[in-house]
Coordinates of N, CA and C in Angstrom, one line a residue:
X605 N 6.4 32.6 23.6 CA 6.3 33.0 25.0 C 6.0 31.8 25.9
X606 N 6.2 31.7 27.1 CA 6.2 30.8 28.3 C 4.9 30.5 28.5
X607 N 3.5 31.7 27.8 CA 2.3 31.1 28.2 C 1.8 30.2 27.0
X608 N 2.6 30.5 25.8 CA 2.1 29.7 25.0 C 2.9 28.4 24.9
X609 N 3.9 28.0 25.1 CA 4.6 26.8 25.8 C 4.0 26.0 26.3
X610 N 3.4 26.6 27.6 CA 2.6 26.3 28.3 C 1.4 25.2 27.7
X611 N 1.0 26.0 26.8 CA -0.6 25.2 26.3 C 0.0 24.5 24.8
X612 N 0.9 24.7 24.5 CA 1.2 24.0 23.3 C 2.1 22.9 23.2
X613 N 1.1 21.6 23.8 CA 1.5 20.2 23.9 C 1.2 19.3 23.1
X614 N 2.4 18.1 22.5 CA 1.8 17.7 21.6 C 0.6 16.6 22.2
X615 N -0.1 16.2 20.8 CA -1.3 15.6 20.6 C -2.5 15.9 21.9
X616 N -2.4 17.6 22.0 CA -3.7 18.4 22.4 C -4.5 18.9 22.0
X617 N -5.8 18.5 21.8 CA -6.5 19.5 20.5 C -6.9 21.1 21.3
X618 N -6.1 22.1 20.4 CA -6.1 22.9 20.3 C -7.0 24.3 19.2
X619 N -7.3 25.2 20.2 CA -7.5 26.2 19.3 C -6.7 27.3 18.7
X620 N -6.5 27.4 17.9 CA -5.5 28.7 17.3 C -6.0 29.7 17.0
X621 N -5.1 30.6 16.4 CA -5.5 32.2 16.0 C -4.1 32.8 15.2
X622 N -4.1 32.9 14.0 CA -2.5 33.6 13.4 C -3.1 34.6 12.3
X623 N -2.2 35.5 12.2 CA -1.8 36.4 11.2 C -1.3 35.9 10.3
X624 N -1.2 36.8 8.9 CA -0.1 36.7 8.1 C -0.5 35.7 7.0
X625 N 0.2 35.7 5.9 CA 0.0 34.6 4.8 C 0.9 34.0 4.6
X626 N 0.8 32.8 3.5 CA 2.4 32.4 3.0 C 1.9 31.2 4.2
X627 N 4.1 30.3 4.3 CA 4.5 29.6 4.5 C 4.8 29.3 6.4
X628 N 4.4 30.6 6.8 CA 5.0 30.9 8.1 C 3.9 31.8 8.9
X629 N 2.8 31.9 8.9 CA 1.8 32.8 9.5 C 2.3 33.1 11.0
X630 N 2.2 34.1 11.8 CA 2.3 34.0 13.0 C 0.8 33.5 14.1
X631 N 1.6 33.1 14.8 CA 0.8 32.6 16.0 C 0.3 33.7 16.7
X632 N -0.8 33.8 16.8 CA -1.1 35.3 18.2 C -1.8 34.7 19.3
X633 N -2.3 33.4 19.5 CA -3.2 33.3 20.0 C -3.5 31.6 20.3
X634 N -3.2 31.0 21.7 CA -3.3 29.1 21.5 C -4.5 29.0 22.8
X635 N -5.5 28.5 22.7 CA -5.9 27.4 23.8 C -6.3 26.1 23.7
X636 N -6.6 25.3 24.8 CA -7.1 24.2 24.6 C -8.5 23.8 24.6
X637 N -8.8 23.1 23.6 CA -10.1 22.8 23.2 C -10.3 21.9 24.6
X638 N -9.9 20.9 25.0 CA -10.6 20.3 25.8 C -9.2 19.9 26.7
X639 N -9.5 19.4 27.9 CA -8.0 19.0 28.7 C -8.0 17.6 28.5
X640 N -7.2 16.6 27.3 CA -7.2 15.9 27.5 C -6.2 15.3 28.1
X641 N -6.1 14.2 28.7 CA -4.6 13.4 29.6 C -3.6 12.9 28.2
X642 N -2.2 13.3 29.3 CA -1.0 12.8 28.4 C -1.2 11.4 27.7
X643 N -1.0 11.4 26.8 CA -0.8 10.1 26.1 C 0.1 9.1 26.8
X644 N -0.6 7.6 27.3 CA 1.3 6.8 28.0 C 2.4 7.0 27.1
X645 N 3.4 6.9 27.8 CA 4.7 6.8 27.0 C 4.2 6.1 26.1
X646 N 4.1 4.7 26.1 CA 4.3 3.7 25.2 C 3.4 4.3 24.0
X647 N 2.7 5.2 24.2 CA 2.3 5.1 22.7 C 2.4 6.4 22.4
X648 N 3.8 6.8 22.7 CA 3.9 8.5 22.0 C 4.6 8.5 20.7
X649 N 5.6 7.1 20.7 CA 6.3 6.6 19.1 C 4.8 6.6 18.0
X650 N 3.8 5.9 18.4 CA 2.9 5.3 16.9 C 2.1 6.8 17.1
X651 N 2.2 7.3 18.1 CA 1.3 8.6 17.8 C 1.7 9.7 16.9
X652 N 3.6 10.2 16.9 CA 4.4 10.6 16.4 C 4.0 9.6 14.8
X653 N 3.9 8.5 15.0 CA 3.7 7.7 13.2 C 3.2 8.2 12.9
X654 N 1.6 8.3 13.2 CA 0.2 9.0 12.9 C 0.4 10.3 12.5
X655 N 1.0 10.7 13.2 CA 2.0 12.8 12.8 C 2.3 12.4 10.8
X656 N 3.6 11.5 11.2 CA 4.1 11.3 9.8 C 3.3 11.3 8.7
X657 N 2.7 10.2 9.1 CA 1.6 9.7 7.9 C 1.0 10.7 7.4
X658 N 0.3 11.8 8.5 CA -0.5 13.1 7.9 C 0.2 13.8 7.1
X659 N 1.5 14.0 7.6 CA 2.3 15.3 6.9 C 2.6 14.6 5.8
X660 N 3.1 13.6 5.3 CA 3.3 13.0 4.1 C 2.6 12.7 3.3
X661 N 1.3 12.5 3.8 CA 0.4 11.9 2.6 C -1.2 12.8 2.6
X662 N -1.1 14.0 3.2 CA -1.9 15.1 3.6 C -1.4 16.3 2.5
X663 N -2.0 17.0 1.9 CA -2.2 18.1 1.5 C -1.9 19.3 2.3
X664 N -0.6 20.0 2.3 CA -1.3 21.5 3.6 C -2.5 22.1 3.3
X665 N -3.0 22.9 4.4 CA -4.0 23.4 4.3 C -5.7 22.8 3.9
X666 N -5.6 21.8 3.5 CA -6.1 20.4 3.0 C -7.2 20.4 4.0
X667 N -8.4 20.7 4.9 CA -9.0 20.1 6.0 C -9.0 19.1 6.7
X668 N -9.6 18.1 5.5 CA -9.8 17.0 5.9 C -10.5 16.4 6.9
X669 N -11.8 17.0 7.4 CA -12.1 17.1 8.8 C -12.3 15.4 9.2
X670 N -13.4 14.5 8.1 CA -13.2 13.1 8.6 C -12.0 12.1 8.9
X671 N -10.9 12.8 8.6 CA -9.6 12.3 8.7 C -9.1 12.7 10.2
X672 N -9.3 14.1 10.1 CA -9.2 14.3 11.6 C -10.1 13.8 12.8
X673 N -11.5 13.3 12.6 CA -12.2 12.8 13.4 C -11.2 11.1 13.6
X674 N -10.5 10.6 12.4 CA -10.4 9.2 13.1 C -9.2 9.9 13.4
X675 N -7.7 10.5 12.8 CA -7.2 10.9 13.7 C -7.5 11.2 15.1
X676 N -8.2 11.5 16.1 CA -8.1 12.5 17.2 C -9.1 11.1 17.9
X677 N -9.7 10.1 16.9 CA -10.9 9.0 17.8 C -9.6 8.1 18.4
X678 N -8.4 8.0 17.4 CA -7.4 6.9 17.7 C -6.3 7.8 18.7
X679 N -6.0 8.9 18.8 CA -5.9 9.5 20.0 C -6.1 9.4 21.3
X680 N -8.1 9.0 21.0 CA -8.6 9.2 22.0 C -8.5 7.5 22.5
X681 N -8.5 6.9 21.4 CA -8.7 5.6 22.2 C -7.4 4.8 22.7
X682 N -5.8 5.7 22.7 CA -4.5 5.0 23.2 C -4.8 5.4 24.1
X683 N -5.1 7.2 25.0 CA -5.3 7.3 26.2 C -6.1 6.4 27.0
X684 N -7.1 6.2 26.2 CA -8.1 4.8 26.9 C -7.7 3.8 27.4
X685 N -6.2 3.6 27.1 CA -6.0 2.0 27.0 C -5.9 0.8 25.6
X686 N -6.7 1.6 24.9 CA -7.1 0.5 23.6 C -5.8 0.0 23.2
X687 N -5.9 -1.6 22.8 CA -4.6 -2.0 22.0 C -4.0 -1.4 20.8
X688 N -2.1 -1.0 21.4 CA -1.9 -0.3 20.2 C -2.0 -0.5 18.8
X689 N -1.6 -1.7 18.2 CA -2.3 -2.3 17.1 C -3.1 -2.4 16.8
X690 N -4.0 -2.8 17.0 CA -5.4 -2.7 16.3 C -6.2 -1.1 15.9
X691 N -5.1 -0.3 17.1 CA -5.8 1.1 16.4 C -5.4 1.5 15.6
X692 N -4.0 1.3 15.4 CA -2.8 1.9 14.4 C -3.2 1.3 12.9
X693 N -3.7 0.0 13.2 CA -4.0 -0.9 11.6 C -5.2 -0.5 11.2
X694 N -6.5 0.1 12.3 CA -7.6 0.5 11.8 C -7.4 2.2 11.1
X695 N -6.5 2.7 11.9 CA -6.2 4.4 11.1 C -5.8 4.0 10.3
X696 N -4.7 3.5 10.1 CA -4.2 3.3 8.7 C -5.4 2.5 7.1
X697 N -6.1 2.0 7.6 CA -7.2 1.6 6.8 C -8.0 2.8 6.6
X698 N -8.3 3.6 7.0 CA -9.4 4.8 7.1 C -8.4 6.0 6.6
X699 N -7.4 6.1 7.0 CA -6.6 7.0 6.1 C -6.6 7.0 4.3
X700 N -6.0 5.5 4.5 CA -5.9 5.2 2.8 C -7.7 5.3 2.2
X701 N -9.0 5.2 3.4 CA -10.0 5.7 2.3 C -10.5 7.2 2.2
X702 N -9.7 7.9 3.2 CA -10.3 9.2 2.7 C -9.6 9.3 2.0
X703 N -8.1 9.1 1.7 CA -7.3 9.5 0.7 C -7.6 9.4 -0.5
X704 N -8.9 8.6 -0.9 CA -9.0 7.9 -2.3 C -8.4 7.0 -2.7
X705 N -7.5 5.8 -1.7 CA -6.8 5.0 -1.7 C -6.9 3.3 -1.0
X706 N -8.6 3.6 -0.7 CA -9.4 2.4 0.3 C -9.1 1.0 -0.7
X707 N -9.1 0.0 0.0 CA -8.4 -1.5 -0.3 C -9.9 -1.5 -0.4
X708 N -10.0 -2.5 -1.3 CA -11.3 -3.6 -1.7 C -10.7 -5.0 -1.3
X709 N -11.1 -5.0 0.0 CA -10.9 -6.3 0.8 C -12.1 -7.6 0.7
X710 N -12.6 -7.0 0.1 CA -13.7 -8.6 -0.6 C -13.9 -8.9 -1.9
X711 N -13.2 -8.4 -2.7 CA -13.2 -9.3 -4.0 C -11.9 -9.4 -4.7
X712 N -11.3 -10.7 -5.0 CA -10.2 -11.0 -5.9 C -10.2 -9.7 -6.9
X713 N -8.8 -9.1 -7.4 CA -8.8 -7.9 -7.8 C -9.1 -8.2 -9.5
X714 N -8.3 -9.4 -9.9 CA -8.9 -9.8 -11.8 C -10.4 -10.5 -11.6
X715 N -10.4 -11.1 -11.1 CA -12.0 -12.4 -11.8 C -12.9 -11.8 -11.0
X716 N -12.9 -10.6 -9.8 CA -13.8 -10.4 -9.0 C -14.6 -11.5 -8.3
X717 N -14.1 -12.3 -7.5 CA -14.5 -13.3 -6.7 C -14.5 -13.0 -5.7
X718 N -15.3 -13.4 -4.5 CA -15.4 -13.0 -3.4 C -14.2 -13.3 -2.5
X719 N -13.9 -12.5 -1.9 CA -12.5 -13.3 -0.7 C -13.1 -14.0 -0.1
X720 N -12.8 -15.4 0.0 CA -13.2 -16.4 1.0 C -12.5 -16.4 2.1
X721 N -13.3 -17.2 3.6 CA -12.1 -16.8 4.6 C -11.3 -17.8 4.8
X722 N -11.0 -19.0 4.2 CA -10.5 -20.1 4.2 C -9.3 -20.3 3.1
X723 N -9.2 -19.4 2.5 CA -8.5 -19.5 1.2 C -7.4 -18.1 1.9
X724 N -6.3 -18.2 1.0 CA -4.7 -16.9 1.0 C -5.1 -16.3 -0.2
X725 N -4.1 -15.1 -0.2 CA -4.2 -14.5 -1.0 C -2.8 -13.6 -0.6
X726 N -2.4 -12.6 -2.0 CA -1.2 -12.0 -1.9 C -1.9 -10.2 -2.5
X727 N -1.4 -9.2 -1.3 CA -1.9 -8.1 -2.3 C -0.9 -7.9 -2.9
X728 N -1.2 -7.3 -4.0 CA -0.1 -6.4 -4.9 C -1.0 -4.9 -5.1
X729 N -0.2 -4.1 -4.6 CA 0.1 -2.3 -4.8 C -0.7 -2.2 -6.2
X730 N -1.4 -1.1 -6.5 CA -2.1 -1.0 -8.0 C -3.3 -1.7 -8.0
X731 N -2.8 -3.2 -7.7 CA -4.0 -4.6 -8.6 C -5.2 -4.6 -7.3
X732 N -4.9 -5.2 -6.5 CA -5.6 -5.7 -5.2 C -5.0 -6.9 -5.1
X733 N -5.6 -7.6 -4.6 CA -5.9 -9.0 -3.7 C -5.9 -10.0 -4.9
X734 N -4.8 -10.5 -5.1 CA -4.7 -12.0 -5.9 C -4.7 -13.5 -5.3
X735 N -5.2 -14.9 -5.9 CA -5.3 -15.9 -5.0 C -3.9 -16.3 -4.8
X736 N -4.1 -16.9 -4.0 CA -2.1 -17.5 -3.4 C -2.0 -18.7 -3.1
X737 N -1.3 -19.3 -2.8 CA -1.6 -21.2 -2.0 C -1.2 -20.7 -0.3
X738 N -1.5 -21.7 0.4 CA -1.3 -21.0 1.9 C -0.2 -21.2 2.4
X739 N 0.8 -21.7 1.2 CA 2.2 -22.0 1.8 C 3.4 -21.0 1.3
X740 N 2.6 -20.3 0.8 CA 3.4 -19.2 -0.9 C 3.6 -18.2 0.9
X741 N 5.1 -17.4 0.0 CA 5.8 -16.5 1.2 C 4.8 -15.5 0.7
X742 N 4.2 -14.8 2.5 CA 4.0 -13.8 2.2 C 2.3 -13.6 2.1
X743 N 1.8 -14.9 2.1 CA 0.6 -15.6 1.8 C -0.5 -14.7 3.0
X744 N -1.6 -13.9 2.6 CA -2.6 -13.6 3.5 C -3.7 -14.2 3.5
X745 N -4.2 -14.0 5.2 CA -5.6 -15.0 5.3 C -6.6 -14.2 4.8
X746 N -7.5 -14.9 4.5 CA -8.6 -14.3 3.5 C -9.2 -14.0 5.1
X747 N -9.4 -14.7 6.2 CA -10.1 -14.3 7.1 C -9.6 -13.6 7.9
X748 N -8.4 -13.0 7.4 CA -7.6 -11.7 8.2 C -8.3 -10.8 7.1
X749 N -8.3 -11.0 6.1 CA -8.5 -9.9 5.0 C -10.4 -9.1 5.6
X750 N -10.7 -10.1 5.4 CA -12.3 -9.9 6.0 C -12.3 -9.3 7.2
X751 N -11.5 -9.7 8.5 CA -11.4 -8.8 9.1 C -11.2 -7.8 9.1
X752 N -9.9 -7.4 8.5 CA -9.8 -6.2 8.0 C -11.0 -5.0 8.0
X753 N -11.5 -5.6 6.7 CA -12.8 -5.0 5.9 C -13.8 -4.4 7.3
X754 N -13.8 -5.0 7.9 CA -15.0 -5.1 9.6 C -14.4 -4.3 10.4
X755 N -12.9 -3.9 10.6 CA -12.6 -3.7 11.4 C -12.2 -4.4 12.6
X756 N -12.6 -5.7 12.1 CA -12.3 -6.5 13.7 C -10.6 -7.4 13.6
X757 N -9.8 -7.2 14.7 CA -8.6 -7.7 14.1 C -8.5 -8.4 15.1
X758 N -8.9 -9.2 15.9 CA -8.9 -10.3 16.9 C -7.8 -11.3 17.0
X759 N -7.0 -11.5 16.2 CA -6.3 -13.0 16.3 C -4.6 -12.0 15.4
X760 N -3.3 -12.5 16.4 CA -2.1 -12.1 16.1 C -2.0 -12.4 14.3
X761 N -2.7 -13.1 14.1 CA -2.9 -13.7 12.5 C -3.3 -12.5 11.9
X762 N -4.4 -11.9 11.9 CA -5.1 -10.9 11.3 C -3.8 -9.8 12.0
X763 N -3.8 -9.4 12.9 CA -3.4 -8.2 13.3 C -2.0 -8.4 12.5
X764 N -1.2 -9.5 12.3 CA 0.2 -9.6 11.2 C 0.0 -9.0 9.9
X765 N -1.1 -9.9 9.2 CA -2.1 -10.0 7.5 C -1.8 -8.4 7.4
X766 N -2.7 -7.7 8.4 CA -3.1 -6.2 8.5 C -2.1 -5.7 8.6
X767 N -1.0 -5.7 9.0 CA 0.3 -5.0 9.1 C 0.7 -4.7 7.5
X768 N 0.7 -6.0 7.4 CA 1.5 -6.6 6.0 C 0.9 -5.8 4.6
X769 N -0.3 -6.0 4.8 CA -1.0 -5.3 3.4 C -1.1 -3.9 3.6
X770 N -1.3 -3.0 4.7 CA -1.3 -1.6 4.8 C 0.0 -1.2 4.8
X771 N 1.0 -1.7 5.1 CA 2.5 -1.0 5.2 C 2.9 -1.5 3.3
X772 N 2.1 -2.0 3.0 CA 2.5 -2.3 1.3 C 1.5 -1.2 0.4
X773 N 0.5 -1.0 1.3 CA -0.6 -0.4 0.0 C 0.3 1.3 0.7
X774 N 0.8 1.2 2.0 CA 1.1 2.8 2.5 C 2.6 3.1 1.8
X775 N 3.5 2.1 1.5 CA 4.6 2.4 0.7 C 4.7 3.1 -0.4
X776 N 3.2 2.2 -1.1 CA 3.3 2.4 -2.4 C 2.5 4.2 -2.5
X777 N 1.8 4.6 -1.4 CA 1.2 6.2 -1.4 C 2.6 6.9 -1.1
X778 N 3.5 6.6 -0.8 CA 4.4 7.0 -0.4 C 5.9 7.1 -1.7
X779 N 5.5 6.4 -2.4 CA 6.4 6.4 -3.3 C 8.0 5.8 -3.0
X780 N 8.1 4.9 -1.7 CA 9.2 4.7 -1.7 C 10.0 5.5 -0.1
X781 N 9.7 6.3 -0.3 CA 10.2 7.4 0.7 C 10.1 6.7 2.1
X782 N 11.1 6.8 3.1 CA 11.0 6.0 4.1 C 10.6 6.5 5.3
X783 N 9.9 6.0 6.4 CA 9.2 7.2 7.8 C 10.4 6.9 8.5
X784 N 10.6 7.9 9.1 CA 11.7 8.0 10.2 C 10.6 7.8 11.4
X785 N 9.8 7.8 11.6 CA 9.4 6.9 13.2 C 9.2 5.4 13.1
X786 N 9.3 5.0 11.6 CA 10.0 3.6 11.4 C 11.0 3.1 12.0
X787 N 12.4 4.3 11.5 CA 13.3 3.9 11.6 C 13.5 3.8 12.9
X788 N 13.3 4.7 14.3 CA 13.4 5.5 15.2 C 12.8 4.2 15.6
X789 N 11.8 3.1 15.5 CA 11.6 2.5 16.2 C 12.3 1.0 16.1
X790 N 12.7 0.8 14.5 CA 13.4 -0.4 14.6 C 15.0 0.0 15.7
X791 N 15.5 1.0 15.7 CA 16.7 1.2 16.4 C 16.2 1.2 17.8
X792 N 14.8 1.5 18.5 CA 14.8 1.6 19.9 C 14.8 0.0 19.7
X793 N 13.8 -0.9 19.1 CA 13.7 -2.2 19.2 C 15.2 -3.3 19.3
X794 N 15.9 -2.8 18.5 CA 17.7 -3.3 18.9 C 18.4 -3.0 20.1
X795 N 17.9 -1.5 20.4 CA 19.0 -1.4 21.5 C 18.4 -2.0 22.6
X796 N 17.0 -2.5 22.7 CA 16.4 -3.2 23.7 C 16.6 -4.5 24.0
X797 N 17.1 -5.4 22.5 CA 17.2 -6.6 22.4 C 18.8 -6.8 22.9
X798 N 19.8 -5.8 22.8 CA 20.8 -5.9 23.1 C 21.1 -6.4 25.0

């Protein structure tokens, strides 16, 4: 119906109300929990990611309420303003630990040594964090890695490392399977370069 249209926008927290069981319940019933403002354009692509990520590596019916809290905190903090990156690289870290899937970002994955911040390192999927030379392809800063761990991603260095190691540890939850708001964004990023 046109009044439920109305109130059913994406990334609105909503209240619902449905009938029915199974795969398809009906809807009887939408309002809005709070009025929050449109998301800027620019960040309705990584918000739509954030969508993916849930539906793929989420359970239906699944709760998950702490997931939804950083869900809906990184929500709240694009409308803020907050840098897109660093929120996208911090959900994605907090996803993979409620998932049962949290990185151990401070100790070498065989000898259990501390990650130093001065030294590289390479993750591998499965293992963790192995030592690297700082010239080896692929090579992460241990003091991106720490950041990580903190949450503080301050330097294009760290915010890269962070890319690098959660889009490898998120592959591998993934089994391979590719996000179409990936792809959706490497094609807007071509036709822009064109």
């Amino acid at each position: 119906s046109a009044k439920l249209a109305a109130v059913l926008q994406p990334f609105q927290l909503l209240l619902l109300s449905w009938s029915g069981r199974g795969e398809a319940p009906q809807l009887t019933a939408a309002e809005r929990a709070r009025h929050d403002p449109a998301l800027p354009p620019e960040c309705l692509l990584a918000a739509f990611y954030l969508n993916e990520l849930l539906i793929r590596l989420t359970t239906r019916h699944d709760p998950l309420p702490r997931l939804f809290d950083h869900y809906h905190g990184t929500l709240t903090e694009l409308r803020a303003g907050a840098p897109l990156e660093p929120a996208l690289r911090i959900f994605e870290k907090r996803l993979l630990e409620v998932l049962g899937y949290g990185l151990d970002l401070a100790t070498e994955a065989h000898s259990g040594k501390r990650i130093e911040p001065q030294r590289y390192y390479h993750f591998r999927a499965g293992q963790g964090l192995v030592p690297a030379s700082a010239d080896s392809a692929g090579a992460l800063a241990g003091r991106s890695l720490l950041g990580l761990a903190r949450e503080t991603l301050s330097s294009a260095r760290a915010l890269e490392d962070a890319r690098r190691v959660l889009q490898a540890a998120l592959a591998a939850c993934l089994e391979g399977r590719p996000l179409a708001t990936r792809a959706v964004a490497r094609s807007i990023a071509r036709k822009a370069a064109r």
